[in-house]
XYZ file of N, CA, C and O in Angstrom:
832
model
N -180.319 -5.986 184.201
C -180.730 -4.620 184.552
C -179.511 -3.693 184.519
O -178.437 -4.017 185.026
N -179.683 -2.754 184.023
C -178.468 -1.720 183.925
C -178.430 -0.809 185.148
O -179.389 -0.335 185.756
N -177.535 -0.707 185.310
C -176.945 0.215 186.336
C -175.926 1.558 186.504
O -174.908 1.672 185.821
N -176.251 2.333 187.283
C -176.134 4.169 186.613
C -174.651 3.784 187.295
O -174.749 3.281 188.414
N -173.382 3.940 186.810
C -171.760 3.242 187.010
C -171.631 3.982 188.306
O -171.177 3.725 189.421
N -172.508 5.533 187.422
C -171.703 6.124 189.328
C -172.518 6.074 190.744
O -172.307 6.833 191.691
N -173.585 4.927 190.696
C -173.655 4.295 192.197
C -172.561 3.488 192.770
O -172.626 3.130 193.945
N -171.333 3.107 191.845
C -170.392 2.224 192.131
C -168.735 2.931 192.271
O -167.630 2.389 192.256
N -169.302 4.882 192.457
C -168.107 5.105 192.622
C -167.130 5.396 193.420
O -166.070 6.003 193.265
N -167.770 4.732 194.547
C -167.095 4.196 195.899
C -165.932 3.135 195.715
O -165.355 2.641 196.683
N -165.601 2.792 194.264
C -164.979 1.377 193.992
C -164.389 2.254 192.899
O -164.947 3.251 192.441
N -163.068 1.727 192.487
C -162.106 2.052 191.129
C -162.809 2.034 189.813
O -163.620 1.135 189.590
N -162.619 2.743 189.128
C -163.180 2.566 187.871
C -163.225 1.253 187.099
O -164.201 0.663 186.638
N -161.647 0.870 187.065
C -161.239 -0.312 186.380
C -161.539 -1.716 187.020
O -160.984 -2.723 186.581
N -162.522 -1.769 188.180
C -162.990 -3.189 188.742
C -164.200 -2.681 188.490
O -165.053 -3.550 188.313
N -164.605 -1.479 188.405
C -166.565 -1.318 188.319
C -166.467 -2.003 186.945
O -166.565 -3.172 187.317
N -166.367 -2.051 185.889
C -166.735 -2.584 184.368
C -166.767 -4.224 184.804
O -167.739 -4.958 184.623
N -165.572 -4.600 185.376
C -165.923 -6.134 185.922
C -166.688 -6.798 186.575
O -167.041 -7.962 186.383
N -167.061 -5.886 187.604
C -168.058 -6.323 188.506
C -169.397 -6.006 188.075
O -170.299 -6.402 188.813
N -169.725 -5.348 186.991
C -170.781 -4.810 186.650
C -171.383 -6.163 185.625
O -172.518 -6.606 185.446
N -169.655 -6.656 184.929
C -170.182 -7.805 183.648
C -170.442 -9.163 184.344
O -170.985 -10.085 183.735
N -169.990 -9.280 185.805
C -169.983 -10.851 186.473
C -170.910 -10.703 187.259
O -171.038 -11.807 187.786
N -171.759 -9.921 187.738
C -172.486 -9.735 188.865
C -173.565 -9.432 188.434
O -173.707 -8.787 187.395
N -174.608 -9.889 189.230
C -175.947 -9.471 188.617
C -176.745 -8.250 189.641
O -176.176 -7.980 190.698
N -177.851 -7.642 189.358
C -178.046 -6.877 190.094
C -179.856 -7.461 190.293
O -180.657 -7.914 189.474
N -179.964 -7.145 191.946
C -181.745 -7.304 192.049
C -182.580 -6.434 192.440
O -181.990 -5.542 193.050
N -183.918 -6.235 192.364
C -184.525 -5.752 192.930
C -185.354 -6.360 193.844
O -186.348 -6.986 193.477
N -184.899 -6.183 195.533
C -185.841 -6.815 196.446
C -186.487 -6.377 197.412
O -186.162 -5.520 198.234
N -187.677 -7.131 197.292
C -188.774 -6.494 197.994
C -188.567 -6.629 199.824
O -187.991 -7.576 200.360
N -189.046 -5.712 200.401
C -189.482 -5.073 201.641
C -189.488 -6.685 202.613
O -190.258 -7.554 202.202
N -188.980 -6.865 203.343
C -188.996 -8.219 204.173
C -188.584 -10.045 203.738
O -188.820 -11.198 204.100
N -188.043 -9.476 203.015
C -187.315 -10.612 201.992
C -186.119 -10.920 202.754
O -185.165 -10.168 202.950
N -186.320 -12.432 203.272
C -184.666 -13.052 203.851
C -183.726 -13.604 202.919
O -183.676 -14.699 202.359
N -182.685 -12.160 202.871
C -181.285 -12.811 201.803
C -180.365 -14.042 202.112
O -179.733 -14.669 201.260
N -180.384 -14.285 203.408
C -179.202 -15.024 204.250
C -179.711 -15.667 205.206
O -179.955 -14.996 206.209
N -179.962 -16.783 205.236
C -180.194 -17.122 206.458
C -179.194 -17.997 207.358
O -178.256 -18.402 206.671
N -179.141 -18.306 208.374
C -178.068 -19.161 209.748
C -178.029 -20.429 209.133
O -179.030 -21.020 208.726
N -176.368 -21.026 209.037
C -176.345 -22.415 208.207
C -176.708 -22.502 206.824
O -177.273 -23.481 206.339
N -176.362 -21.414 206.158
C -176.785 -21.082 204.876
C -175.303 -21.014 204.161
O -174.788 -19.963 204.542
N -174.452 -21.690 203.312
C -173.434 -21.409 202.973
C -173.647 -20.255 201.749
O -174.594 -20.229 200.963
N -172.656 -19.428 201.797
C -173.035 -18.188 200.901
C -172.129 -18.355 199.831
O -170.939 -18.668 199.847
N -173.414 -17.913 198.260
C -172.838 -18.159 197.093
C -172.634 -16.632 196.330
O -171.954 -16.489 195.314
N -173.171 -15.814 196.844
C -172.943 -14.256 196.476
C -172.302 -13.207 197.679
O -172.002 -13.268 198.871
N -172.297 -12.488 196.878
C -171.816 -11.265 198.545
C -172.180 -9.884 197.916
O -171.767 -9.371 196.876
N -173.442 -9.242 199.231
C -173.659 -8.308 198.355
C -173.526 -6.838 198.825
O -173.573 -6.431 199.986
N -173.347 -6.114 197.674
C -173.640 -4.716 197.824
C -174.748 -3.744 197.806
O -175.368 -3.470 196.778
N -174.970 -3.264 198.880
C -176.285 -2.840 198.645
C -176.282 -0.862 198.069
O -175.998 0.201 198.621
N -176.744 -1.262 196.774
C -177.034 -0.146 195.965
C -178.663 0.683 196.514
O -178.885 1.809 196.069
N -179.203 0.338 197.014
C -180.244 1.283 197.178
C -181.482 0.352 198.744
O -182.169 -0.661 198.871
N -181.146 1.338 199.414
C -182.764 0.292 200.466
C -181.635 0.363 201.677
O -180.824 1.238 201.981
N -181.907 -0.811 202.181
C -181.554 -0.800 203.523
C -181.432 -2.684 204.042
O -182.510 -3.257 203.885
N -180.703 -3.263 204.398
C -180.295 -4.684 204.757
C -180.002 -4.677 206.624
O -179.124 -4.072 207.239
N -181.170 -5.646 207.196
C -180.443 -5.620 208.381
C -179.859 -7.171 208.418
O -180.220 -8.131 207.738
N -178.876 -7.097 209.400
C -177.968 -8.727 209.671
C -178.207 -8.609 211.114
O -177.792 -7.808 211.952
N -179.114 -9.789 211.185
C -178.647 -10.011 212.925
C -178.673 -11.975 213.146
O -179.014 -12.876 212.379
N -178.124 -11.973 214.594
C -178.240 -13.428 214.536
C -179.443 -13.996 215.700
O -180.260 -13.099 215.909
N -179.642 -14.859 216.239
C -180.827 -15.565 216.668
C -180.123 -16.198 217.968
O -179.142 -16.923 217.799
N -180.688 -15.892 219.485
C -180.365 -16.923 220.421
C -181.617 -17.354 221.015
O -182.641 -16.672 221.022
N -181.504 -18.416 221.470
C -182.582 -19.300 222.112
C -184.569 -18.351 221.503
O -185.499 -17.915 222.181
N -184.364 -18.439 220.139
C -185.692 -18.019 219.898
C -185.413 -16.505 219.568
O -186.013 -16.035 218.601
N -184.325 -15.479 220.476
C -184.434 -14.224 219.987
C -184.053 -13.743 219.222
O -183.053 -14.364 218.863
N -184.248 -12.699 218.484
C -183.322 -11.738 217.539
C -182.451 -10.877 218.226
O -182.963 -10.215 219.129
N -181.190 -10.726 217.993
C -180.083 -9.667 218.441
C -179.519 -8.982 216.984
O -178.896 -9.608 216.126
N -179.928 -7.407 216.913
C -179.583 -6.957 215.711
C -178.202 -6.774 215.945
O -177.699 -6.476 217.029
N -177.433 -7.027 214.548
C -175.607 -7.092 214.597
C -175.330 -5.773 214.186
O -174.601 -5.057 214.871
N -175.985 -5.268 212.832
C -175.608 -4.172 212.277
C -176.929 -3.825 210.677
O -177.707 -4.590 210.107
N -176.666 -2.606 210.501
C -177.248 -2.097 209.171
C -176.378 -2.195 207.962
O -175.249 -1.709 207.903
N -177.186 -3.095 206.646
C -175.946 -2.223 205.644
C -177.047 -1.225 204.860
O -178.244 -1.239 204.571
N -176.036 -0.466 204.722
C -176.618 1.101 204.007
C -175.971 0.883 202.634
O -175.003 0.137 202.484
N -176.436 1.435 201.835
C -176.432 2.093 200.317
C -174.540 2.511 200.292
O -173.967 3.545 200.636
N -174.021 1.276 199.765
C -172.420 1.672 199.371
C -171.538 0.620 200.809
O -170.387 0.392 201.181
N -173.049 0.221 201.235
C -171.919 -1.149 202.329
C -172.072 -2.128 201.919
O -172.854 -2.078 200.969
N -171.546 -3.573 202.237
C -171.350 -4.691 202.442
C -171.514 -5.747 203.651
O -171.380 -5.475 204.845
N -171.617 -6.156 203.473
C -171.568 -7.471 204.801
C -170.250 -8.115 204.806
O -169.702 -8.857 203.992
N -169.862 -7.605 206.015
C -168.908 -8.621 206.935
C -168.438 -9.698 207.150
O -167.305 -10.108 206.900
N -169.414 -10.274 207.694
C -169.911 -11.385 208.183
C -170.129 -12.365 206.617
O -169.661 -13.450 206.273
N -170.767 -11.695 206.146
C -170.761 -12.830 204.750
C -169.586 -12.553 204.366
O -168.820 -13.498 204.554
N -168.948 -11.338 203.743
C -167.762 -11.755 203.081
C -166.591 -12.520 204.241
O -165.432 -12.411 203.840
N -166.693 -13.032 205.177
C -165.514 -13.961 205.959
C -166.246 -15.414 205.571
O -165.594 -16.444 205.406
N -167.666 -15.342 205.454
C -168.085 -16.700 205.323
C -167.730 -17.519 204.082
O -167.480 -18.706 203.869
N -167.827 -16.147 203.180
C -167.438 -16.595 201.576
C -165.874 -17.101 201.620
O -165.471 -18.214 201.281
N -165.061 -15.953 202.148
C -163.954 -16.442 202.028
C -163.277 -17.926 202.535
O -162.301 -18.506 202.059
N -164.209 -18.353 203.747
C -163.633 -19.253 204.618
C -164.107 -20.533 204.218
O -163.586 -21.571 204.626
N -165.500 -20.490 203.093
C -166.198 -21.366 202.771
C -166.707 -21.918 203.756
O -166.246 -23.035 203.995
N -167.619 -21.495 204.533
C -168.148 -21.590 206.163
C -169.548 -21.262 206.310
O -169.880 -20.111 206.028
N -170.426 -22.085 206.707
C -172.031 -21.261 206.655
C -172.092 -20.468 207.703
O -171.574 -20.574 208.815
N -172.945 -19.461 207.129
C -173.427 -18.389 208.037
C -173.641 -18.537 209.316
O -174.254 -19.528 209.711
N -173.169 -17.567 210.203
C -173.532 -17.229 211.574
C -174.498 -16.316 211.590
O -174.631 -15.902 212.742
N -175.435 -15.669 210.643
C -176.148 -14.772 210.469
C -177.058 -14.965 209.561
O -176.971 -15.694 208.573
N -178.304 -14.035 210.032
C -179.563 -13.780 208.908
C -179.694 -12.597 208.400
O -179.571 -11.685 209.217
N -179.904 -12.300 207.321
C -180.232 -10.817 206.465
C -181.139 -10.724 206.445
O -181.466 -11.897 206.623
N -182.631 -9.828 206.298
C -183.400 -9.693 205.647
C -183.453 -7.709 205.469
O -182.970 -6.777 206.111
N -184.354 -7.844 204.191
C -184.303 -6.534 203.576
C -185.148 -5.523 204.760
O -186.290 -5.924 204.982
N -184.860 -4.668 205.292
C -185.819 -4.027 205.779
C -187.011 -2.348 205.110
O -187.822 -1.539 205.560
N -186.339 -2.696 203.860
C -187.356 -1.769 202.690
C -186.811 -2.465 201.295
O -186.024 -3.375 201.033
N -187.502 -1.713 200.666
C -187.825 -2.314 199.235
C -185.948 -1.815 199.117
O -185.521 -0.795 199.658
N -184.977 -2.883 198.227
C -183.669 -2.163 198.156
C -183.131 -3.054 196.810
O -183.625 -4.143 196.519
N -182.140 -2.471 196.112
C -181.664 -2.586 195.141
C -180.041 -3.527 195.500
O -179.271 -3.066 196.343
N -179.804 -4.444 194.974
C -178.654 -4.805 195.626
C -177.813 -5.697 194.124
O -178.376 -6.447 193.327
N -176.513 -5.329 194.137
C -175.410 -6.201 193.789
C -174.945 -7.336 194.401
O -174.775 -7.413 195.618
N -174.723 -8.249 193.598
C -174.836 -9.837 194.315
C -173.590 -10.352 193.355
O -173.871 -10.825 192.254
N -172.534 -10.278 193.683
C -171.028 -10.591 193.249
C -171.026 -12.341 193.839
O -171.350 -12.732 194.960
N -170.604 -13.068 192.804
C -170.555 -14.538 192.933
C -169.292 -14.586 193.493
O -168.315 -14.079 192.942
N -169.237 -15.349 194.895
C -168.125 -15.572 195.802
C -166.860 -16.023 195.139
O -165.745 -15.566 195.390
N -167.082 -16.779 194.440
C -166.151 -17.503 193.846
C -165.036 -16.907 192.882
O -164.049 -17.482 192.424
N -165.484 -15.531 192.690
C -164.536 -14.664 192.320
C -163.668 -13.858 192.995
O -162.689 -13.358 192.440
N -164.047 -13.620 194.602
C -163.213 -13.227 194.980
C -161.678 -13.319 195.257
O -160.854 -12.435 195.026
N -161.550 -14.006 195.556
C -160.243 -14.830 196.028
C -158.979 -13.796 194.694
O -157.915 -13.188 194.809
N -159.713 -14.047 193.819
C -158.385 -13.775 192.131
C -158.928 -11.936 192.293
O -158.068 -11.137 191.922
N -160.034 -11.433 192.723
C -160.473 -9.937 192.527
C -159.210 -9.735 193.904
O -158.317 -8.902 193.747
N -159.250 -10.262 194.710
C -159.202 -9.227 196.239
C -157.268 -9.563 195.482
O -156.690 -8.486 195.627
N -156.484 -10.382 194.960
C -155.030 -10.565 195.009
C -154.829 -9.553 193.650
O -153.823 -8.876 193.436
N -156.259 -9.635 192.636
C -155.583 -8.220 191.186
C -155.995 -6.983 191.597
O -155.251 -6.043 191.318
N -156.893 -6.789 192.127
C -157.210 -5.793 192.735
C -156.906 -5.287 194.005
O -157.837 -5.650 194.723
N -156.129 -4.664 194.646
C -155.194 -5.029 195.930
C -156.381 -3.567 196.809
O -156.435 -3.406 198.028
N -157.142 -2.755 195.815
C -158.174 -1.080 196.211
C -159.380 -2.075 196.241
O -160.351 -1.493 196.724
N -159.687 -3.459 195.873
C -160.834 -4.063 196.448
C -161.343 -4.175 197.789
O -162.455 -3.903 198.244
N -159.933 -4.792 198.522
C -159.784 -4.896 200.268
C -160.031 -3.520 201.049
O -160.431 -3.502 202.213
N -159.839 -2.724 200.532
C -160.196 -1.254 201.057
C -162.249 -1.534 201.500
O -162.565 -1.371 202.679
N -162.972 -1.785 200.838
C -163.825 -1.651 200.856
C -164.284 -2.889 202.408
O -164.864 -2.699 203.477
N -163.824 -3.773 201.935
C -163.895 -4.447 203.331
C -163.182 -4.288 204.498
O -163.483 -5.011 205.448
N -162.163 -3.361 204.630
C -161.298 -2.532 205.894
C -162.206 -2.135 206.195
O -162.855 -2.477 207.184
N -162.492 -1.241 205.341
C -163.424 0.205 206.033
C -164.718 -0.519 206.748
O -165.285 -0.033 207.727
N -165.164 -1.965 206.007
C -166.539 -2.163 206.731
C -166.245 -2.815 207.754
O -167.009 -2.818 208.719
N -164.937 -3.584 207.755
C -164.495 -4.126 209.285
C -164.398 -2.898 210.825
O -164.683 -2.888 212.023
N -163.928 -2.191 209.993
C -163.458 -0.418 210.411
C -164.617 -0.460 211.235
O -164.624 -0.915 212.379
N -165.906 0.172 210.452
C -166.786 0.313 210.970
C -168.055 -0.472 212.107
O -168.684 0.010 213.049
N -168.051 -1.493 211.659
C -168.525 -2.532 212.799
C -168.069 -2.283 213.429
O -168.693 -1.528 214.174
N -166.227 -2.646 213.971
C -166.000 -2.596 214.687
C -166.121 -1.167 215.987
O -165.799 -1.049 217.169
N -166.620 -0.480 215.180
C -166.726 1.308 216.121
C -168.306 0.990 216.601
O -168.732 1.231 217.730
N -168.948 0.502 215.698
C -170.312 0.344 216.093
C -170.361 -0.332 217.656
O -170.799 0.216 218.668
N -169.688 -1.890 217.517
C -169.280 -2.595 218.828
C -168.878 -1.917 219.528
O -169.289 -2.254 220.638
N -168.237 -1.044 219.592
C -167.783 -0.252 221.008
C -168.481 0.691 221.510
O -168.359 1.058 222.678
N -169.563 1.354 220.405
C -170.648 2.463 220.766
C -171.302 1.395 221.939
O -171.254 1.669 223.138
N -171.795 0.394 221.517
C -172.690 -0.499 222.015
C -172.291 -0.879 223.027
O -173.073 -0.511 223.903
N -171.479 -1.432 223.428
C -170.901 -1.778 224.673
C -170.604 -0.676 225.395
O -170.753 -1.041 226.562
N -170.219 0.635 225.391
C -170.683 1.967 225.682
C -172.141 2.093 226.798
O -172.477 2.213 227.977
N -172.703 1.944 225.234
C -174.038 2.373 225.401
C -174.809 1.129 226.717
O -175.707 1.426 227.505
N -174.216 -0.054 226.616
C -175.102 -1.403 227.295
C -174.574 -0.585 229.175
O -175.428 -0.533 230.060
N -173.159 -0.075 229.412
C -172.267 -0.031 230.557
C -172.507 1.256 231.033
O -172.356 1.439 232.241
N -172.965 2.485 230.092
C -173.426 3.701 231.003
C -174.695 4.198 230.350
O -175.105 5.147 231.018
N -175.352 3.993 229.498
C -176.662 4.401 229.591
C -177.678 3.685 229.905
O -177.526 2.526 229.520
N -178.945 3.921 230.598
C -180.485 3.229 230.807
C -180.820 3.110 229.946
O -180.199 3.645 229.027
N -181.960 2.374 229.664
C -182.951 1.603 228.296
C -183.285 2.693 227.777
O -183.076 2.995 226.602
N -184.056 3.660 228.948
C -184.630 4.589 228.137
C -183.966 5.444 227.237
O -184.681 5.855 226.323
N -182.728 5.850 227.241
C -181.499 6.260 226.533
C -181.355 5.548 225.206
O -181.303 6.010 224.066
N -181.297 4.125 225.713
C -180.683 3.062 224.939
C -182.327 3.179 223.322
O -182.395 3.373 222.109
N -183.019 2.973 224.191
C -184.530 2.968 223.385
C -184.555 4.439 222.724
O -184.617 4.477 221.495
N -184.525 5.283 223.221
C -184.448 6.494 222.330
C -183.300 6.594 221.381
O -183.675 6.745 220.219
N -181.938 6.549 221.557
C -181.120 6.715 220.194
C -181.449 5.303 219.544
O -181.073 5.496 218.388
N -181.792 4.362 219.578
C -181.890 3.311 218.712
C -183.160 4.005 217.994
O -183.060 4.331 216.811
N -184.178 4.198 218.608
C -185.250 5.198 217.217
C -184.666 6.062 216.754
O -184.858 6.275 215.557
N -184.087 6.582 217.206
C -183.371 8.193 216.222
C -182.518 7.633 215.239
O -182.485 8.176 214.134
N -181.628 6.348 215.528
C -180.803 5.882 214.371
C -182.191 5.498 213.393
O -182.314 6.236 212.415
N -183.178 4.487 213.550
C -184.017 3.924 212.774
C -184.879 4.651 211.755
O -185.359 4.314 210.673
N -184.907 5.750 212.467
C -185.578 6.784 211.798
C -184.338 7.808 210.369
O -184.601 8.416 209.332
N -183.477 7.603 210.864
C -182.273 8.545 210.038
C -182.199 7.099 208.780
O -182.463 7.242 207.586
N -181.827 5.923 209.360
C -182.154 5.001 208.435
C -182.991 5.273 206.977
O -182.738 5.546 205.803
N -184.137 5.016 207.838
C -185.148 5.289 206.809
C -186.064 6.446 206.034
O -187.121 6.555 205.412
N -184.811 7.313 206.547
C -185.455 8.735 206.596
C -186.680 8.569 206.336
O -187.078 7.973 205.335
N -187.213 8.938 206.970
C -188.681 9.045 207.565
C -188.527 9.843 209.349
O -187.573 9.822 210.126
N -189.829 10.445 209.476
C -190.611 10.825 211.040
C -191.088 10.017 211.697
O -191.222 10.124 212.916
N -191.489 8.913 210.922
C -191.894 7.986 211.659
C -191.862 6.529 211.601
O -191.749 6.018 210.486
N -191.927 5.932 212.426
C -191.355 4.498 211.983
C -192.351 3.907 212.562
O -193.004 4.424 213.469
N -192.621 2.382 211.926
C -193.452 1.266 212.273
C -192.849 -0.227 212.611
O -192.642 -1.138 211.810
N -192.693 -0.217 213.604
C -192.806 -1.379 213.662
C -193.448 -1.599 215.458
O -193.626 -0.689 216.268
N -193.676 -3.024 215.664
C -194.118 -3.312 217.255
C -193.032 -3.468 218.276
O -191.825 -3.335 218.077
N -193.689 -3.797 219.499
C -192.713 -3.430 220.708
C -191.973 -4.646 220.527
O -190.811 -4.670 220.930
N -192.541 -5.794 219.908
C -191.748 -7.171 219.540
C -190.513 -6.702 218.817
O -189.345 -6.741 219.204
N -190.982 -6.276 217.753
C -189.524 -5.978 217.404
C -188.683 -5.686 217.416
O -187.704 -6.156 216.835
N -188.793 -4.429 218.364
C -187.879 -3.129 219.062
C -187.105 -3.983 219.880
O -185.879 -3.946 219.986
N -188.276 -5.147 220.745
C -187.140 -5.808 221.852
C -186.299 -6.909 221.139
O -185.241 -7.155 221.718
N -186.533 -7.593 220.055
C -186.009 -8.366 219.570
C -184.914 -7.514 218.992
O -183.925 -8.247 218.971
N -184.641 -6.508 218.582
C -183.466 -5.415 218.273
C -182.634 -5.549 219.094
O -181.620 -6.228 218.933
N -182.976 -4.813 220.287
C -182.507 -4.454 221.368
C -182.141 -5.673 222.701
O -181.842 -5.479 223.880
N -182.298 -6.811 222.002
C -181.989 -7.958 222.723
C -182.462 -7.959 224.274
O -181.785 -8.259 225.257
N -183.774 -7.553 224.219
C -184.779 -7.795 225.630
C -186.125 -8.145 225.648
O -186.628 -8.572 224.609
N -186.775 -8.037 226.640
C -188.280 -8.459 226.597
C -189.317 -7.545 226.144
O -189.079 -6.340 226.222
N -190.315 -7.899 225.732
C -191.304 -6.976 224.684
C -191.450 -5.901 226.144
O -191.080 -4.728 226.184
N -192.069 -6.656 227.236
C -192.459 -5.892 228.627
C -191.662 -4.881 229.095
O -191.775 -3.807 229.685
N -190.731 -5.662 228.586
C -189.353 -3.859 228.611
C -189.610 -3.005 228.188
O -189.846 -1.989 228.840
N -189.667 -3.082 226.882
C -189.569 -2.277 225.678
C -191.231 -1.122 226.002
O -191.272 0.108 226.040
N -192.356 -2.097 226.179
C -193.278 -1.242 226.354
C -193.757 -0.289 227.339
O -194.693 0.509 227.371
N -192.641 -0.685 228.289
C -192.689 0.101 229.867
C -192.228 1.000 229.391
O -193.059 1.898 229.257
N -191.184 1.265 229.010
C -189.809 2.007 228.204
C -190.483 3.214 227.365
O -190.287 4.423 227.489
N -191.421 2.455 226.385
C -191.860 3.073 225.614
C -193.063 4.072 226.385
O -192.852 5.285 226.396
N -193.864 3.728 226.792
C -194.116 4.789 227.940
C -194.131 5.644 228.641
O -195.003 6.510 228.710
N -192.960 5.525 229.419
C -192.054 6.608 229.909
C -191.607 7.686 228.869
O -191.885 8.808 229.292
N -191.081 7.703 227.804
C -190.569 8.266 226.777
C -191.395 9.290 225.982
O -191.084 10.342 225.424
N -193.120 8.299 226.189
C -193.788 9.181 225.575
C -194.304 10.234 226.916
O -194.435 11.445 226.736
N -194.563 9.581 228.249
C -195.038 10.430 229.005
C -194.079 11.816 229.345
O -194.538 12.846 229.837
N -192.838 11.632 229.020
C -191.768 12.397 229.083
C -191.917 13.342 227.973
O -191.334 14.391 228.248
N -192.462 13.365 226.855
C -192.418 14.041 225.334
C -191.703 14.363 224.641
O -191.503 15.483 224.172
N -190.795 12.622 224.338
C -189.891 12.234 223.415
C -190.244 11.887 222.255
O -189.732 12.295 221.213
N -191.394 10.890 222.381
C -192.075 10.532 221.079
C -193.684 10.403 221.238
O -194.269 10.580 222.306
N -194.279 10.083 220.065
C -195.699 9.862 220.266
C -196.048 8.540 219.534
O -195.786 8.562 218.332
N -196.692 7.164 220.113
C -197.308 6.600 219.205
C -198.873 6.453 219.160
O -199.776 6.638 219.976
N -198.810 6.097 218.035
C -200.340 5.734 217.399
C -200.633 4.624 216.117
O -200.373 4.930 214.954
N -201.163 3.406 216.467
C -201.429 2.674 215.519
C -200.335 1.811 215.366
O -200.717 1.125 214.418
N -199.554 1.519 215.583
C -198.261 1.173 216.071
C -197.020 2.455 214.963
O -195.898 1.965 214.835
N -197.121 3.301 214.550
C -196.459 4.540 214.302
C -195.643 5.129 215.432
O -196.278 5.225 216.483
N -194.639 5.464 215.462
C -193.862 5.765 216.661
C -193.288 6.762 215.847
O -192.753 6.425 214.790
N -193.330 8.093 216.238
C -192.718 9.534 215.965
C -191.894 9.779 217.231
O -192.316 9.539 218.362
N -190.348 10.416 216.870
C -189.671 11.257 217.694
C -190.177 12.825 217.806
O -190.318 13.270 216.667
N -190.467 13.717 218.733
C -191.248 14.571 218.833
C -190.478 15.734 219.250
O -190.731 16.882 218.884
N -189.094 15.245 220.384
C -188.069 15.818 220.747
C -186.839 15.537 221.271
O -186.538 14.626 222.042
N -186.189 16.341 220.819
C -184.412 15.789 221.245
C -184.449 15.427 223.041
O -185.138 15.753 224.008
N -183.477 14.721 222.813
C -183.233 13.945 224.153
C -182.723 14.898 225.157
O -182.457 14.512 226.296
């Protein structure tokens, strides 16, 4: 599948022609698991179009880690690739998304000729790491209901969209708590006239 060069011009000119001839590109559908836990990783990818969430799993739950957006990478996989180490993490697509899938095994000789490759994984270390501190922030001085409202406002900017779907399962499996939370939560928020749902559709209605 061909690819328009300047989705890749976040990256040097002179590694896009390489990575374009060694790498393949996919199109994947809406709830598709790229990665799963104990999975040793044979690609590392870039996501050109859609949306990728990574989170990991305790005793049965989901705890979301992070989003990759259109021009990010994974973290977490590229240390796994490098270390030759299976995953501590699961991917799956959370919309239909377009992605670059660079075979691991090239890195090692890209990241020592290409020295503007490592830039791209600073910046995503960069960024996690700011995310982690919002969060731990956010866990030490704000309430759920806080916590539950900017996590829809991010989800929604995500996917640009007004409205988002998914259930209170999921929200708490996000948000690393109980569904009973989440729907008390959700409640309050609407009785307050933050958001409205219907059908399981959840609209933000007004700023916080």
């Amino acid at each position: 599948m061909d690819l328009d060069k300047n989705l890749l011009s976040f990256l040097k000119p002179d590694l896009v022609d390489l990575i374009l001839k060694e790498s393949s590109i996919r199109e994947i559908p809406k709830g598709t698991e790229i990665l799963r836990e104990q999975q040793y990783v044979k690609v590392l990818p870039i996501v050109i179009r859609g949306l990728v969430k990574v989170y990991s799993r305790f005793d049965e739950k989901e705890l979301l880690l992070y989003y990759i957006e259109p021009e990010q990478s994974c973290v977490m996989t590229f240390y796994a690739a490098l270390k030759n180490t299976p995953s501590k993490v699961f991917a799956v697509t959370e919309e239909d998304s377009q992605i670059l899938l660079i075979p691991v095994s090239l890195l090692p000789d890209w990241l020592k000729e290409y020295p503007h490759f490592n830039e791209l994984f600073y910046n995503q270390f960069n960024l996690r790491y700011s995310e982690m501190i919002d969060t731990i922030r956010n866990l030490l001085l704000d309430k759920m209901d806080k916590r539950l409202y900017d996590h829809l406002r991010k989800k929604s900017e995500l996917m640009e969209s007004d409205s988002i779907k998914m259930s209170h399962n999921q929200i708490a499996n996000e948000l690393g708590t109980a569904r009973e939370v989440i729907s008390r939560v959700m409640k309050k928020l609407e009785n307050d006239g933050k958001i409205t749902q219907n059908s399981g559709e959840i609209r933000i209605i007004a700023e916080w």
